[in-house]
Amino acid sequence: GDSVTQMEGPVTLSEEAFLTINCTYTATGYPSLFWYVQYPGEGLQLLLKATKADDKGSNKGFEATYRKETTSFHLEKGSVQVSDSAVYFCALSPYNTNAGKSTFGDGTTLTVKP
Amino acid sequence: DGGITQSPKYLFRKEGQNVTLSCEQNLNHDAMYWYRQDPGQGLRLIYYSQIVNDFQKGDIAEGYSVSREKKESFPLTVTSAQKNPTAFYLCASSPGQGGSEKLFFGSGTQLSVL
């Protein structure tokens, strides 16, 4: 079946540091790929998505590129802020299925210190 | 503002008791979903509904029940048959059913056992 593997956390960075959170996936066909962010005590919010190979999703300074050859969708940000502290989830959704049946990674907790 | 409202934010269940978690959306979305989130883990799908008066089991439906009598509402009942109910429960919706659709999440309900 489909699976998503995320870089284990927690990740602790200083403000303005470069962020990479690795995500690799296993799926048949051409899934859509997502990054969601969860702030403490809240639900998930879509951060960015990509729906086909070589697409780059971007939002709020975060970027991720859909790499079919390496089955990866790594999240990057050039300069993190304290307000970026949250849990980040990578997810995939096969093109021919319901969006709610997405497969989620276990989440990576990011803490940014001033 | 449009969104998904979950209530209550915190809920306590006594042994042998059924409890119901509320989920209401004013986004006019057809599809709605319930997920369970345990610490350090990804989301697992409990039930989903693609249209009023219809719903399907997800990956971990045992011990749970749902109804979808109105488009806006998708309540989840955690029954006494669910022996390990302590978790964070998230309701979500999507405007369509395609795999590339993003999910909109509520802010969650934390259920604990007394």
Short mmCIF file of C-alpha atoms in Angstrom, two decimals:
data_model
loop_
_atom_site.label_atom_id
_atom_site.label_comp_id
_atom_site.label_asym_id
_atom_site.label_seq_id
_atom_site.Cartn_x
_atom_site.Cartn_y
_atom_site.Cartn_z
CA GLY A 1 0.00 0.00 0.00
CA ASP A 2 0.89 3.66 -0.07
CA SER A 3 3.23 5.04 2.55
CA VAL A 4 4.92 8.29 3.56
CA THR A 5 8.16 8.45 5.51
CA GLN A 6 9.20 11.66 7.16
CA MET A 7 12.43 12.72 8.75
CA GLU A 8 12.27 11.95 12.43
CA GLY A 9 12.11 14.81 14.83
CA PRO A 10 12.16 16.80 16.84
CA VAL A 11 14.12 19.41 14.93
CA THR A 12 15.48 22.43 16.79
CA LEU A 13 16.90 25.41 14.91
CA SER A 14 17.95 28.93 15.67
CA GLU A 15 16.06 31.79 14.08
CA GLU A 16 17.17 32.54 10.49
CA ALA A 17 18.61 29.04 10.02
CA PHE A 18 17.92 26.96 6.90
CA LEU A 19 15.28 24.27 7.23
CA THR A 20 14.96 20.95 5.45
CA ILE A 21 12.43 18.29 6.43
CA ASN A 22 12.76 15.15 4.34
CA CYS A 23 9.77 13.28 2.98
CA THR A 24 9.80 10.20 0.77
CA TYR A 25 6.82 8.23 -0.43
CA THR A 26 5.74 4.93 -1.93
CA ALA A 27 2.72 4.94 -4.19
CA THR A 28 1.52 3.62 -7.49
CA GLY A 29 0.69 5.99 -10.28
CA TYR A 30 0.93 9.75 -9.88
CA PRO A 31 -0.23 10.92 -6.48
CA SER A 32 -0.69 14.51 -5.36
CA LEU A 33 1.69 15.53 -2.58
CA PHE A 34 1.01 17.89 0.29
CA TRP A 35 2.63 19.54 3.28
CA TYR A 36 0.32 20.41 6.15
CA VAL A 37 1.24 22.37 9.30
CA GLN A 38 -0.29 21.95 12.76
CA TYR A 39 0.10 24.55 15.50
CA PRO A 40 -0.38 23.46 19.14
CA GLY A 41 -3.95 22.46 19.93
CA GLU A 42 -5.13 23.17 16.40
CA GLY A 43 -6.11 21.27 13.29
CA LEU A 44 -3.95 20.93 10.21
CA GLN A 45 -3.64 23.67 7.61
CA LEU A 46 -2.45 23.19 4.06
CA LEU A 47 1.00 24.71 3.63
CA LEU A 48 1.63 23.78 -0.01
CA LYS A 49 0.95 21.08 -2.56
CA ALA A 50 2.14 19.72 -5.91
CA THR A 51 0.10 17.59 -8.25
CA LYS A 52 2.59 16.36 -10.84
CA ALA A 53 6.25 15.57 -11.29
CA ASP A 54 8.66 18.54 -11.18
CA ASP A 55 5.96 20.87 -9.82
CA LYS A 56 7.15 23.18 -7.06
CA GLY A 57 4.72 24.14 -4.34
CA SER A 58 5.45 27.29 -2.35
CA ASN A 59 3.86 29.36 0.38
CA LYS A 60 5.07 31.71 3.13
CA GLY A 61 8.71 31.15 2.18
CA PHE A 62 8.39 27.35 2.26
CA GLU A 63 9.04 25.31 -0.88
CA ALA A 64 8.90 21.66 -1.92
CA THR A 65 9.50 20.07 -5.32
CA TYR A 66 7.79 16.88 -6.51
CA ARG A 67 10.66 14.55 -7.47
CA LYS A 68 9.30 11.42 -9.07
CA GLU A 69 12.73 9.93 -9.77
CA THR A 70 13.62 9.96 -6.07
CA THR A 71 9.99 9.70 -4.82
CA SER A 72 10.59 12.68 -2.57
CA PHE A 73 8.91 15.93 -1.57
CA HIS A 74 11.32 17.61 0.85
CA LEU A 75 10.22 20.80 2.60
CA GLU A 76 12.65 23.73 2.69
CA LYS A 77 12.76 27.26 4.00
CA GLY A 78 15.70 29.59 3.73
CA SER A 79 15.29 31.46 7.01
CA VAL A 80 13.00 30.16 9.74
CA GLN A 81 11.24 32.29 12.33
CA VAL A 82 10.06 31.52 15.85
CA SER A 83 6.50 31.60 14.51
CA ASP A 84 7.32 28.59 12.27
CA SER A 85 7.46 26.35 15.33
CA ALA A 86 4.85 23.66 14.67
CA VAL A 87 4.38 20.06 13.56
CA TYR A 88 4.74 19.46 9.81
CA PHE A 89 3.03 16.56 8.04
CA CYS A 90 3.80 15.25 4.59
CA ALA A 91 0.88 13.53 2.85
CA LEU A 92 -0.01 11.91 -0.44
CA SER A 93 -3.31 11.38 -2.19
CA PRO A 94 -3.60 9.04 -5.18
CA TYR A 95 -5.12 10.77 -8.17
CA ASN A 96 -7.99 8.33 -8.50
CA THR A 97 -9.22 8.33 -4.92
CA ASN A 98 -10.96 10.49 -2.39
CA ALA A 99 -8.85 13.32 -0.98
CA GLY A 100 -9.78 12.29 2.54
CA LYS A 101 -8.13 8.90 2.05
CA SER A 102 -4.73 10.56 1.97
CA THR A 103 -1.80 8.83 3.61
CA PHE A 104 -0.02 10.97 6.20
CA GLY A 105 3.48 10.79 7.58
CA ASP A 106 4.02 10.73 11.34
CA GLY A 107 4.83 14.43 11.52
CA THR A 108 8.03 16.32 12.31
CA THR A 109 8.09 18.74 15.22
CA LEU A 110 10.03 21.93 14.55
CA THR A 111 11.10 24.28 17.32
CA VAL A 112 12.75 27.56 16.39
CA LYS A 113 14.63 29.39 19.13
CA PRO A 114 15.28 33.13 19.14
CA ASP B 1 -15.85 33.44 7.83
CA GLY B 2 -16.30 29.97 6.40
CA GLY B 3 -14.81 27.05 8.19
CA ILE B 4 -15.22 23.92 10.24
CA THR B 5 -16.31 24.07 13.86
CA GLN B 6 -15.64 21.19 16.22
CA SER B 7 -17.03 20.99 19.72
CA PRO B 8 -16.30 20.53 22.48
CA LYS B 9 -12.58 21.24 22.52
CA TYR B 10 -12.09 18.87 25.49
CA LEU B 11 -14.26 15.87 26.35
CA PHE B 12 -14.06 13.27 29.08
CA ARG B 13 -15.61 9.83 28.84
CA LYS B 14 -16.50 7.50 31.65
CA GLU B 15 -16.13 3.77 31.16
CA GLY B 16 -19.12 2.27 29.37
CA GLN B 17 -20.33 5.64 28.14
CA ASN B 18 -20.96 6.75 24.56
CA VAL B 19 -19.90 10.28 23.68
CA THR B 20 -20.59 12.36 20.59
CA LEU B 21 -18.22 14.82 18.97
CA SER B 22 -19.75 17.58 16.90
CA CYS B 23 -18.51 18.77 13.50
CA GLU B 24 -20.22 21.54 11.53
CA GLN B 25 -19.05 23.19 8.30
CA ASN B 26 -20.34 26.22 6.40
CA LEU B 27 -18.10 25.75 3.38
CA ASN B 28 -20.77 23.97 1.34
CA HIS B 29 -18.45 21.00 0.93
CA ASP B 30 -19.87 17.65 -0.08
CA ALA B 31 -17.19 15.45 1.48
CA MET B 32 -16.45 15.22 5.20
CA TYR B 33 -14.05 13.06 7.20
CA TRP B 34 -13.10 12.04 10.73
CA TYR B 35 -9.52 11.30 11.74
CA ARG B 36 -7.87 10.09 14.89
CA GLN B 37 -4.47 11.48 15.88
CA ASP B 38 -2.30 9.82 18.51
CA PRO B 39 0.88 11.46 19.85
CA GLY B 40 3.79 11.21 17.44
CA GLN B 41 1.69 9.58 14.76
CA GLY B 42 0.03 10.59 11.56
CA LEU B 43 -3.69 10.83 11.01
CA ARG B 44 -5.80 7.71 10.64
CA LEU B 45 -9.14 7.79 8.85
CA ILE B 46 -12.15 6.67 10.91
CA TYR B 47 -15.13 7.40 8.64
CA TYR B 48 -15.87 9.55 5.63
CA SER B 49 -18.95 10.78 3.82
CA GLN B 50 -19.12 11.93 0.23
CA ILE B 51 -22.77 12.89 0.22
CA VAL B 52 -25.70 13.34 2.59
CA ASN B 53 -27.14 10.10 3.96
CA ASP B 54 -24.12 8.09 2.88
CA PHE B 55 -20.86 7.28 4.67
CA GLN B 56 -18.07 4.75 4.45
CA LYS B 57 -15.74 3.10 6.94
CA GLY B 58 -12.15 4.19 7.00
CA ASP B 59 -9.16 2.30 8.31
CA ILE B 60 -10.12 2.24 12.00
CA ALA B 61 -13.94 2.36 12.16
CA GLU B 62 -14.43 -0.24 14.90
CA GLY B 63 -15.92 1.29 18.04
CA TYR B 64 -17.11 4.43 16.24
CA SER B 65 -20.30 5.47 14.47
CA VAL B 66 -21.35 8.47 12.37
CA SER B 67 -24.38 10.00 10.70
CA ARG B 68 -24.78 12.48 7.84
CA GLU B 69 -28.35 13.76 7.91
CA LYS B 70 -27.40 17.27 6.79
CA LYS B 71 -24.70 18.51 4.44
CA GLU B 72 -23.26 20.78 7.13
CA SER B 73 -23.05 18.27 9.93
CA PHE B 74 -21.08 15.04 10.47
CA PRO B 75 -21.12 13.99 14.15
CA LEU B 76 -18.92 11.17 15.44
CA THR B 77 -19.99 8.89 18.31
CA VAL B 78 -17.29 7.10 20.24
CA THR B 79 -19.01 4.04 21.63
CA SER B 80 -18.20 1.97 24.69
CA ALA B 81 -16.83 -0.65 22.30
CA GLN B 82 -13.84 1.59 21.62
CA LYS B 83 -11.49 0.43 24.35
CA ASN B 84 -8.76 2.97 23.79
CA PRO B 85 -10.55 6.21 22.92
CA THR B 86 -8.03 8.70 24.30
CA ALA B 87 -6.82 10.70 21.30
CA PHE B 88 -7.15 13.96 19.42
CA TYR B 89 -10.01 13.81 16.92
CA LEU B 90 -10.02 15.92 13.78
CA CYS B 91 -12.87 16.60 11.41
CA ALA B 92 -12.14 17.70 7.85
CA SER B 93 -13.91 18.49 4.62
CA SER B 94 -13.06 18.94 0.96
CA PRO B 95 -14.92 20.68 -1.86
CA GLY B 96 -14.69 17.69 -4.17
CA GLN B 97 -13.59 14.13 -4.15
CA GLY B 98 -10.50 14.24 -6.33
CA GLY B 99 -7.11 13.27 -5.02
CA SER B 100 -5.68 16.73 -5.63
CA GLU B 101 -8.23 18.49 -3.44
CA LYS B 102 -6.94 20.04 -0.25
CA LEU B 103 -8.47 19.17 3.09
CA PHE B 104 -9.92 21.80 5.42
CA PHE B 105 -9.61 20.88 9.10
CA GLY B 106 -11.39 21.85 12.27
CA SER B 107 -9.44 22.68 15.42
CA GLY B 108 -10.00 19.27 16.97
CA THR B 109 -11.46 17.64 20.09
CA GLN B 110 -9.23 16.07 22.74
CA LEU B 111 -11.00 13.05 24.21
CA SER B 112 -9.78 11.55 27.46
CA VAL B 113 -11.00 8.70 29.62
CA LEU B 114 -11.84 9.35 33.27
#
